[in-house]
mmCIF file of C-alpha atoms and ligand atoms in Angstrom:
data_model
loop_
_atom_site.group_PDB
_atom_site.id
_atom_site.type_symbol
_atom_site.label_atom_id
_atom_site.label_comp_id
_atom_site.label_asym_id
_atom_site.label_seq_id
_atom_site.Cartn_x
_atom_site.Cartn_y
_atom_site.Cartn_z
ATOM 1 C CA MET R 221 0.084 -0.131 -0.084
ATOM 2 C CA LEU R 222 1.131 3.313 -1.027
ATOM 3 C CA SER R 223 -0.056 6.503 1.013
ATOM 4 C CA VAL R 224 0.253 10.340 -0.259
ATOM 5 C CA ARG R 225 -0.202 12.248 2.252
ATOM 6 C CA GLN R 226 -1.239 15.902 2.060
ATOM 7 C CA VAL R 227 2.157 16.364 -0.117
ATOM 8 C CA SER R 228 2.885 20.157 -1.301
ATOM 9 C CA VAL R 229 5.764 21.142 -3.627
ATOM 10 C CA ARG R 230 6.704 24.577 -4.398
ATOM 11 C CA TYR R 231 9.646 25.365 -7.005
ATOM 12 C CA GLY R 232 11.301 28.324 -6.004
ATOM 13 C CA ARG R 233 9.125 31.492 -4.764
ATOM 14 C CA SER R 234 6.314 31.117 -7.591
ATOM 15 C CA VAL R 235 5.302 27.542 -8.881
ATOM 16 C CA GLN R 236 3.095 25.761 -6.319
ATOM 17 C CA ALA R 237 3.176 22.719 -8.467
ATOM 18 C CA LEU R 238 1.258 20.330 -5.914
ATOM 19 C CA SER R 239 -1.165 21.689 -2.891
ATOM 20 C CA GLU R 240 -1.759 19.182 -0.041
ATOM 21 C CA VAL R 241 -2.379 16.062 -2.149
ATOM 22 C CA SER R 242 -3.356 12.928 -0.826
ATOM 23 C CA LEU R 243 -3.711 9.674 -2.712
ATOM 24 C CA ASP R 244 -4.004 6.278 -1.811
ATOM 25 C CA VAL R 245 -2.760 3.182 -3.693
ATOM 26 C CA SER R 246 -3.935 0.081 -2.902
ATOM 27 C CA ASP R 247 -1.709 -3.012 -3.478
ATOM 28 C CA GLY R 248 -2.524 -4.780 -6.310
ATOM 29 C CA SER R 249 -4.529 -1.821 -8.005
ATOM 30 C CA VAL R 250 -3.571 1.021 -10.848
ATOM 31 C CA VAL R 251 -4.474 3.944 -10.049
ATOM 32 C CA ALA R 252 -4.280 6.789 -13.002
ATOM 33 C CA VAL R 253 -3.795 10.491 -12.536
ATOM 34 C CA LEU R 254 -5.320 12.624 -15.439
ATOM 35 C CA GLY R 255 -4.366 16.498 -16.175
ATOM 36 C CA GLY R 256 -3.355 18.837 -18.429
ATOM 37 C CA ASN R 257 0.401 20.039 -19.026
ATOM 38 C CA GLY R 258 2.006 21.251 -16.240
ATOM 39 C CA ALA R 259 -0.894 19.871 -13.643
ATOM 40 C CA GLY R 260 1.703 18.759 -11.260
ATOM 41 C CA LYS R 261 1.863 14.995 -12.323
ATOM 42 C CA THR R 262 5.857 14.380 -12.895
ATOM 43 C CA THR R 263 5.842 16.215 -9.637
ATOM 44 C CA LEU R 264 3.614 13.773 -7.865
ATOM 45 C CA LEU R 265 5.683 10.612 -9.168
ATOM 46 C CA ARG R 266 8.688 11.886 -8.332
ATOM 47 C CA ALA R 267 7.606 13.104 -4.821
ATOM 48 C CA ILE R 268 7.224 9.289 -4.703
ATOM 49 C CA SER R 269 9.987 8.131 -5.964
ATOM 50 C CA GLY R 270 12.115 10.323 -3.696
ATOM 51 C CA THR R 271 13.545 11.913 -7.115
ATOM 52 C CA LEU R 272 12.587 15.424 -6.642
ATOM 53 C CA PRO R 273 15.276 18.069 -7.671
ATOM 54 C CA LEU R 274 15.542 19.241 -4.454
ATOM 55 C CA HIS R 275 18.737 21.059 -5.754
ATOM 56 C CA ASN R 276 16.492 23.348 -7.777
ATOM 57 C CA GLY R 277 15.174 25.006 -5.224
ATOM 58 C CA ALA R 278 12.093 22.733 -4.599
ATOM 59 C CA ILE R 279 10.630 22.963 -0.790
ATOM 60 C CA SER R 280 8.043 19.872 -0.101
ATOM 61 C CA HIS R 281 6.002 19.006 2.960
ATOM 62 C CA GLY R 282 3.758 15.969 3.606
ATOM 63 C CA GLN R 283 4.416 11.980 3.734
ATOM 64 C CA VAL R 284 4.634 9.489 1.995
ATOM 65 C CA LEU R 285 4.378 6.049 3.000
ATOM 66 C CA HIS R 286 4.981 2.491 1.573
ATOM 67 C CA ASN R 287 3.487 -0.218 3.522
ATOM 68 C CA GLY R 288 3.285 1.904 6.446
ATOM 69 C CA VAL R 289 6.946 3.482 6.477
ATOM 70 C CA ARG R 290 7.793 6.764 6.204
ATOM 71 C CA ILE R 291 9.675 7.061 2.509
ATOM 72 C CA ASP R 292 9.556 10.669 1.916
ATOM 73 C CA ARG R 293 12.856 11.197 3.532
ATOM 74 C CA MET R 294 14.400 8.644 1.852
ATOM 75 C CA ASP R 295 16.559 8.768 -0.790
ATOM 76 C CA PRO R 296 16.214 7.610 -4.413
ATOM 77 C CA ALA R 297 18.250 4.216 -3.873
ATOM 78 C CA GLN R 298 16.691 3.248 -1.229
ATOM 79 C CA ILE R 299 13.056 4.245 -2.398
ATOM 80 C CA VAL R 300 14.175 1.609 -5.689
ATOM 81 C CA ARG R 301 15.083 -1.256 -2.672
ATOM 82 C CA ARG R 302 11.820 -0.805 -1.480
ATOM 83 C CA ARG R 303 10.754 -1.984 -5.128
ATOM 84 C CA VAL R 304 8.849 1.434 -5.946
ATOM 85 C CA LEU R 305 9.681 1.918 -9.762
ATOM 86 C CA GLN R 306 9.918 5.094 -11.789
ATOM 87 C CA VAL R 307 9.411 5.251 -15.663
ATOM 88 C CA PRO R 308 10.606 8.306 -16.202
ATOM 89 C CA GLU R 309 9.054 10.414 -19.490
ATOM 90 C CA GLY R 310 11.191 10.611 -22.309
ATOM 91 C CA ARG R 311 12.604 7.146 -21.632
ATOM 92 C CA GLN R 312 15.985 7.638 -20.907
ATOM 93 C CA ILE R 313 17.512 4.145 -21.245
ATOM 94 C CA PHE R 314 20.833 3.853 -22.131
ATOM 95 C CA THR R 315 21.322 4.128 -25.412
ATOM 96 C CA GLY R 316 25.172 2.830 -26.304
ATOM 97 C CA MET R 317 24.083 -0.158 -24.338
ATOM 98 C CA THR R 318 22.340 -3.109 -25.769
ATOM 99 C CA VAL R 319 18.552 -4.175 -25.175
ATOM 100 C CA GLU R 320 20.100 -6.926 -23.060
ATOM 101 C CA ASP R 321 22.739 -5.073 -21.303
ATOM 102 C CA ASN R 322 19.697 -2.209 -20.526
ATOM 103 C CA LEU R 323 17.794 -4.685 -18.936
ATOM 104 C CA ARG R 324 20.669 -6.509 -16.749
ATOM 105 C CA ALA R 325 21.464 -2.987 -15.410
ATOM 106 C CA GLY R 326 17.237 -2.649 -14.211
ATOM 107 C CA GLY R 327 18.268 -6.160 -12.180
ATOM 108 C CA LEU R 328 21.499 -5.462 -10.726
ATOM 109 C CA ALA R 329 19.480 -5.457 -7.083
ATOM 110 C CA SER R 330 18.202 -8.903 -7.386
ATOM 111 C CA PRO R 331 19.688 -12.444 -7.085
ATOM 112 C CA ALA R 332 20.944 -14.151 -10.245
ATOM 113 C CA ARG R 333 17.693 -16.185 -10.212
ATOM 114 C CA THR R 334 15.050 -13.879 -9.723
ATOM 115 C CA ARG R 335 17.084 -11.546 -13.085
ATOM 116 C CA THR R 336 16.686 -14.246 -15.352
ATOM 117 C CA ALA R 337 13.261 -14.966 -14.488
ATOM 118 C CA ALA R 338 12.401 -11.623 -14.499
ATOM 119 C CA ARG R 339 14.561 -11.010 -18.114
ATOM 120 C CA ASP R 340 12.083 -14.052 -19.540
ATOM 121 C CA ARG R 341 9.051 -12.350 -18.079
ATOM 122 C CA VAL R 342 10.400 -8.791 -19.581
ATOM 123 C CA TYR R 343 11.154 -10.811 -23.136
ATOM 124 C CA GLU R 344 7.529 -12.313 -23.435
ATOM 125 C CA LEU R 345 5.961 -9.257 -22.482
ATOM 126 C CA PHE R 346 7.731 -7.434 -25.123
ATOM 127 C CA PRO R 347 9.221 -10.213 -27.789
ATOM 128 C CA VAL R 348 10.597 -7.426 -29.884
ATOM 129 C CA LEU R 349 13.185 -6.896 -27.214
ATOM 130 C CA ALA R 350 14.096 -10.626 -27.366
ATOM 131 C CA GLU R 351 14.862 -9.762 -31.273
ATOM 132 C CA ARG R 352 16.677 -7.009 -30.897
ATOM 133 C CA ALA R 353 18.372 -8.583 -27.631
ATOM 134 C CA ARG R 354 22.443 -7.420 -29.103
ATOM 135 C CA GLN R 355 21.226 -4.308 -30.518
ATOM 136 C CA VAL R 356 22.167 -0.743 -28.762
ATOM 137 C CA GLY R 357 19.104 0.848 -27.512
ATOM 138 C CA GLY R 358 19.709 4.092 -29.049
ATOM 139 C CA LEU R 359 18.875 1.961 -32.522
ATOM 140 C CA LEU R 360 15.479 0.903 -31.164
ATOM 141 C CA SER R 361 12.309 3.231 -32.395
ATOM 142 C CA GLY R 362 10.562 5.291 -30.030
ATOM 143 C CA GLY R 363 7.722 2.676 -29.111
ATOM 144 C CA GLU R 364 10.848 0.016 -28.648
ATOM 145 C CA GLN R 365 12.471 2.296 -26.651
ATOM 146 C CA GLN R 366 9.636 2.643 -24.512
ATOM 147 C CA GLN R 367 8.771 -1.024 -23.972
ATOM 148 C CA LEU R 368 12.893 -0.903 -22.836
ATOM 149 C CA ALA R 369 12.472 1.400 -20.235
ATOM 150 C CA ILE R 370 9.124 -0.378 -18.972
ATOM 151 C CA GLY R 371 10.817 -3.950 -18.967
ATOM 152 C CA ARG R 372 14.101 -2.058 -17.141
ATOM 153 C CA ALA R 373 11.882 -1.380 -14.258
ATOM 154 C CA LEU R 374 10.326 -4.703 -14.161
ATOM 155 C CA MET R 375 13.288 -6.207 -13.827
ATOM 156 C CA ALA R 376 13.696 -4.985 -10.120
ATOM 157 C CA SER R 377 10.285 -7.374 -10.013
ATOM 158 C CA PRO R 378 8.330 -4.083 -8.896
ATOM 159 C CA ASP R 379 5.960 -4.006 -5.992
ATOM 160 C CA THR R 380 4.892 -0.409 -7.558
ATOM 161 C CA LEU R 381 5.711 1.208 -10.876
ATOM 162 C CA LEU R 382 5.218 4.350 -11.281
ATOM 163 C CA LEU R 383 4.857 5.222 -15.270
ATOM 164 C CA ASP R 384 4.991 8.654 -16.337
ATOM 165 C CA GLU R 385 3.220 9.028 -19.923
ATOM 166 C CA PRO R 386 4.097 5.754 -21.111
ATOM 167 C CA SER R 387 1.958 6.260 -24.497
ATOM 168 C CA LEU R 388 3.558 9.950 -25.175
ATOM 169 C CA GLY R 389 4.546 9.973 -29.012
ATOM 170 C CA LEU R 390 3.056 6.105 -29.336
ATOM 171 C CA ALA R 391 1.263 4.956 -32.385
ATOM 172 C CA PRO R 392 -2.643 4.540 -31.894
ATOM 173 C CA GLN R 393 -2.185 0.563 -31.995
ATOM 174 C CA LEU R 394 0.853 0.434 -29.756
ATOM 175 C CA VAL R 395 -1.047 2.456 -27.003
ATOM 176 C CA SER R 396 -3.782 -0.188 -27.242
ATOM 177 C CA ARG R 397 -1.333 -3.379 -26.729
ATOM 178 C CA LEU R 398 0.393 -0.712 -23.884
ATOM 179 C CA GLY R 399 -2.475 -1.028 -22.263
ATOM 180 C CA SER R 400 -2.845 -4.559 -22.194
ATOM 181 C CA ILE R 401 0.266 -4.631 -20.924
ATOM 182 C CA VAL R 402 -0.045 -2.374 -18.144
ATOM 183 C CA GLN R 403 -2.973 -4.566 -17.207
ATOM 184 C CA GLN R 404 -0.380 -7.926 -17.325
ATOM 185 C CA ILE R 405 2.066 -6.496 -15.367
ATOM 186 C CA ASN R 406 -0.642 -5.516 -12.773
ATOM 187 C CA ALA R 407 -2.311 -8.739 -12.947
ATOM 188 C CA ALA R 408 1.441 -10.104 -11.809
ATOM 189 C CA GLY R 409 0.720 -8.425 -8.443
ATOM 190 C CA THR R 410 2.370 -4.648 -9.147
ATOM 191 C CA SER R 411 0.858 -1.837 -8.633
ATOM 192 C CA VAL R 412 0.611 0.870 -10.828
ATOM 193 C CA VAL R 413 0.643 4.683 -10.580
ATOM 194 C CA LEU R 414 -0.247 5.786 -14.644
ATOM 195 C CA VAL R 415 0.148 8.714 -14.947
ATOM 196 C CA GLU R 416 -1.421 9.687 -18.598
ATOM 197 C CA GLN R 417 -2.749 12.824 -21.268
ATOM 198 C CA ASN R 418 -4.329 9.635 -22.844
ATOM 199 C CA ALA R 419 -7.480 9.409 -20.643
ATOM 200 C CA THR R 420 -9.090 6.608 -22.669
ATOM 201 C CA MET R 421 -6.400 4.121 -22.291
ATOM 202 C CA ALA R 422 -5.712 5.515 -18.876
ATOM 203 C CA LEU R 423 -9.216 4.812 -17.702
ATOM 204 C CA GLY R 424 -9.863 1.587 -19.246
ATOM 205 C CA VAL R 425 -6.812 0.164 -17.004
ATOM 206 C CA ALA R 426 -6.913 2.151 -14.041
ATOM 207 C CA HIS R 427 -9.273 0.958 -10.979
ATOM 208 C CA TRP R 428 -9.184 4.318 -9.500
ATOM 209 C CA ALA R 429 -8.382 7.671 -10.828
ATOM 210 C CA VAL R 430 -7.792 11.287 -9.879
ATOM 211 C CA VAL R 431 -7.299 14.106 -11.470
ATOM 212 C CA LEU R 432 -4.796 16.857 -10.920
ATOM 213 C CA GLU R 433 -5.475 20.742 -12.293
ATOM 214 C CA VAL R 434 -2.629 22.815 -11.007
ATOM 215 C CA GLY R 435 -1.540 20.976 -8.004
ATOM 216 C CA HIS R 436 -4.540 20.807 -7.026
ATOM 217 C CA LEU R 437 -6.663 17.266 -6.911
ATOM 218 C CA THR R 438 -9.955 18.401 -8.235
ATOM 219 C CA LEU R 439 -11.668 14.867 -8.993
ATOM 220 C CA GLU R 440 -11.463 11.104 -7.993
ATOM 221 C CA GLY R 441 -13.226 8.133 -8.030
ATOM 222 C CA SER R 442 -13.187 4.659 -9.711
ATOM 223 C CA ALA R 443 -12.603 4.257 -13.441
ATOM 224 C CA GLU R 444 -16.036 3.431 -14.165
ATOM 225 C CA GLU R 445 -17.311 6.760 -12.471
ATOM 226 C CA LEU R 446 -14.826 8.892 -14.079
ATOM 227 C CA VAL R 447 -15.582 7.654 -17.430
ATOM 228 C CA GLU R 448 -19.428 8.628 -16.906
ATOM 229 C CA SER R 449 -18.371 12.208 -15.513
ATOM 230 C CA ASP R 450 -19.465 14.998 -17.566
ATOM 231 C CA ASP R 451 -16.006 16.973 -16.583
ATOM 232 C CA ILE R 452 -14.294 14.136 -17.737
ATOM 233 C CA GLN R 453 -15.871 13.832 -21.020
ATOM 234 C CA GLN R 454 -15.440 17.204 -22.188
ATOM 235 C CA LEU R 455 -12.005 17.644 -20.932
ATOM 236 C CA TYR R 456 -10.157 14.123 -21.065
ATOM 237 C CA LEU R 457 -12.565 12.154 -23.573
ATOM 238 C CA GLY R 458 -13.727 15.031 -26.328
ATOM 239 C CA GLY R 459 -17.529 13.864 -25.449
ATOM 240 C CA HIS R 460 -19.961 16.534 -25.176
HETATM 241 P P1 LIG E 534 3.381 17.653 -18.353
HETATM 242 O O1 LIG E 534 1.934 16.652 -18.466
HETATM 243 O O2 LIG E 534 3.517 18.699 -19.236
HETATM 244 O O3 LIG E 534 4.456 16.749 -18.462
HETATM 245 P P2 LIG E 534 3.228 17.773 -15.090
HETATM 246 O O4 LIG E 534 1.376 17.617 -15.019
HETATM 247 O O5 LIG E 534 3.364 16.412 -14.939
HETATM 248 O O6 LIG E 534 3.153 18.188 -16.774
HETATM 249 P P3 LIG E 534 4.953 19.231 -13.467
HETATM 250 O O7 LIG E 534 6.395 18.590 -14.746
HETATM 251 O O8 LIG E 534 4.623 18.236 -12.446
HETATM 252 O O9 LIG E 534 3.418 19.106 -14.661
HETATM 253 O O10 LIG E 534 5.430 20.810 -13.090
HETATM 254 C C1 LIG E 534 4.068 21.155 -12.480
HETATM 255 C C2 LIG E 534 5.016 22.460 -12.652
HETATM 256 O O11 LIG E 534 6.328 22.508 -12.285
HETATM 257 C C3 LIG E 534 4.771 23.101 -13.958
HETATM 258 O O12 LIG E 534 4.500 24.541 -13.999
HETATM 259 C C4 LIG E 534 6.469 23.279 -13.948
HETATM 260 O O13 LIG E 534 6.421 24.034 -15.232
HETATM 261 C C5 LIG E 534 6.690 23.065 -12.814
HETATM 262 N N1 LIG E 534 8.504 22.706 -12.659
HETATM 263 C C6 LIG E 534 8.382 21.343 -12.532
HETATM 264 N N2 LIG E 534 9.789 21.166 -12.432
HETATM 265 C C7 LIG E 534 10.531 22.115 -12.075
HETATM 266 C C8 LIG E 534 11.362 22.848 -11.537
HETATM 267 N N3 LIG E 534 12.939 21.537 -11.315
HETATM 268 N N4 LIG E 534 11.702 23.802 -11.360
HETATM 269 C C9 LIG E 534 10.901 24.816 -11.687
HETATM 270 N N5 LIG E 534 9.627 24.706 -12.081
HETATM 271 C C10 LIG E 534 9.252 23.528 -12.481
#
């Protein structure tokens, strides 16, 4: 169980990126975080993974608990060891390393046996990565790099996966495949926080969803409820 409790983040003097945001991610669930550009979605993931750029003058308050333990004062490596893993927007794979070595890097903290099983599972979910195992990451297409970034995080057998706009830049048929991959990852026992601008995909996969608007959590409910909501229809699903 992951609990975000009244988290506020301010960058410098003027940008209040998050204001008193609270959110629970119960074990085995998928929670979608919707919202427009600059709403604070990435900041929320960074507050959870401990990668907030504090050196840039970010000031944060509030608590983040993982299985009842406060992780908001931990450094990112400690949070990774708790198997809470963020896949950042923009992929950020090691472009000069092979696909296989990228995956190996993701599994460094795991015992060898777990690592082999995790790699087999990644290749099962993303067959294209098995085909390209010996190729350097930089030669993969955008969509393949996205798969590699997720695969690398899966190598750590995550308890909770924080996905930042995984559908960004993917062709429509890949977006729906991505939705089903998120479901498969979740079905294997990993909780997922899914930050998305693609509300259709996110609500199709999520159990619970929240909407962030300029740092405020303005709406939350089950994915079924939110799909029916007029605001969501108008703002995010193109309905009337
Ligand atoms: P997008 O969908 O565009 O990625 P987002 O919802 O993920 O947006 P954030 O990236 O969390 O939003 O940004 C929230 C606000 O904080 C924005 O106004 C952004 O400009 C600002 N911000 C983010 N990172 C920093 C930083 N390091 N220093 C200063 N301001 C920042």
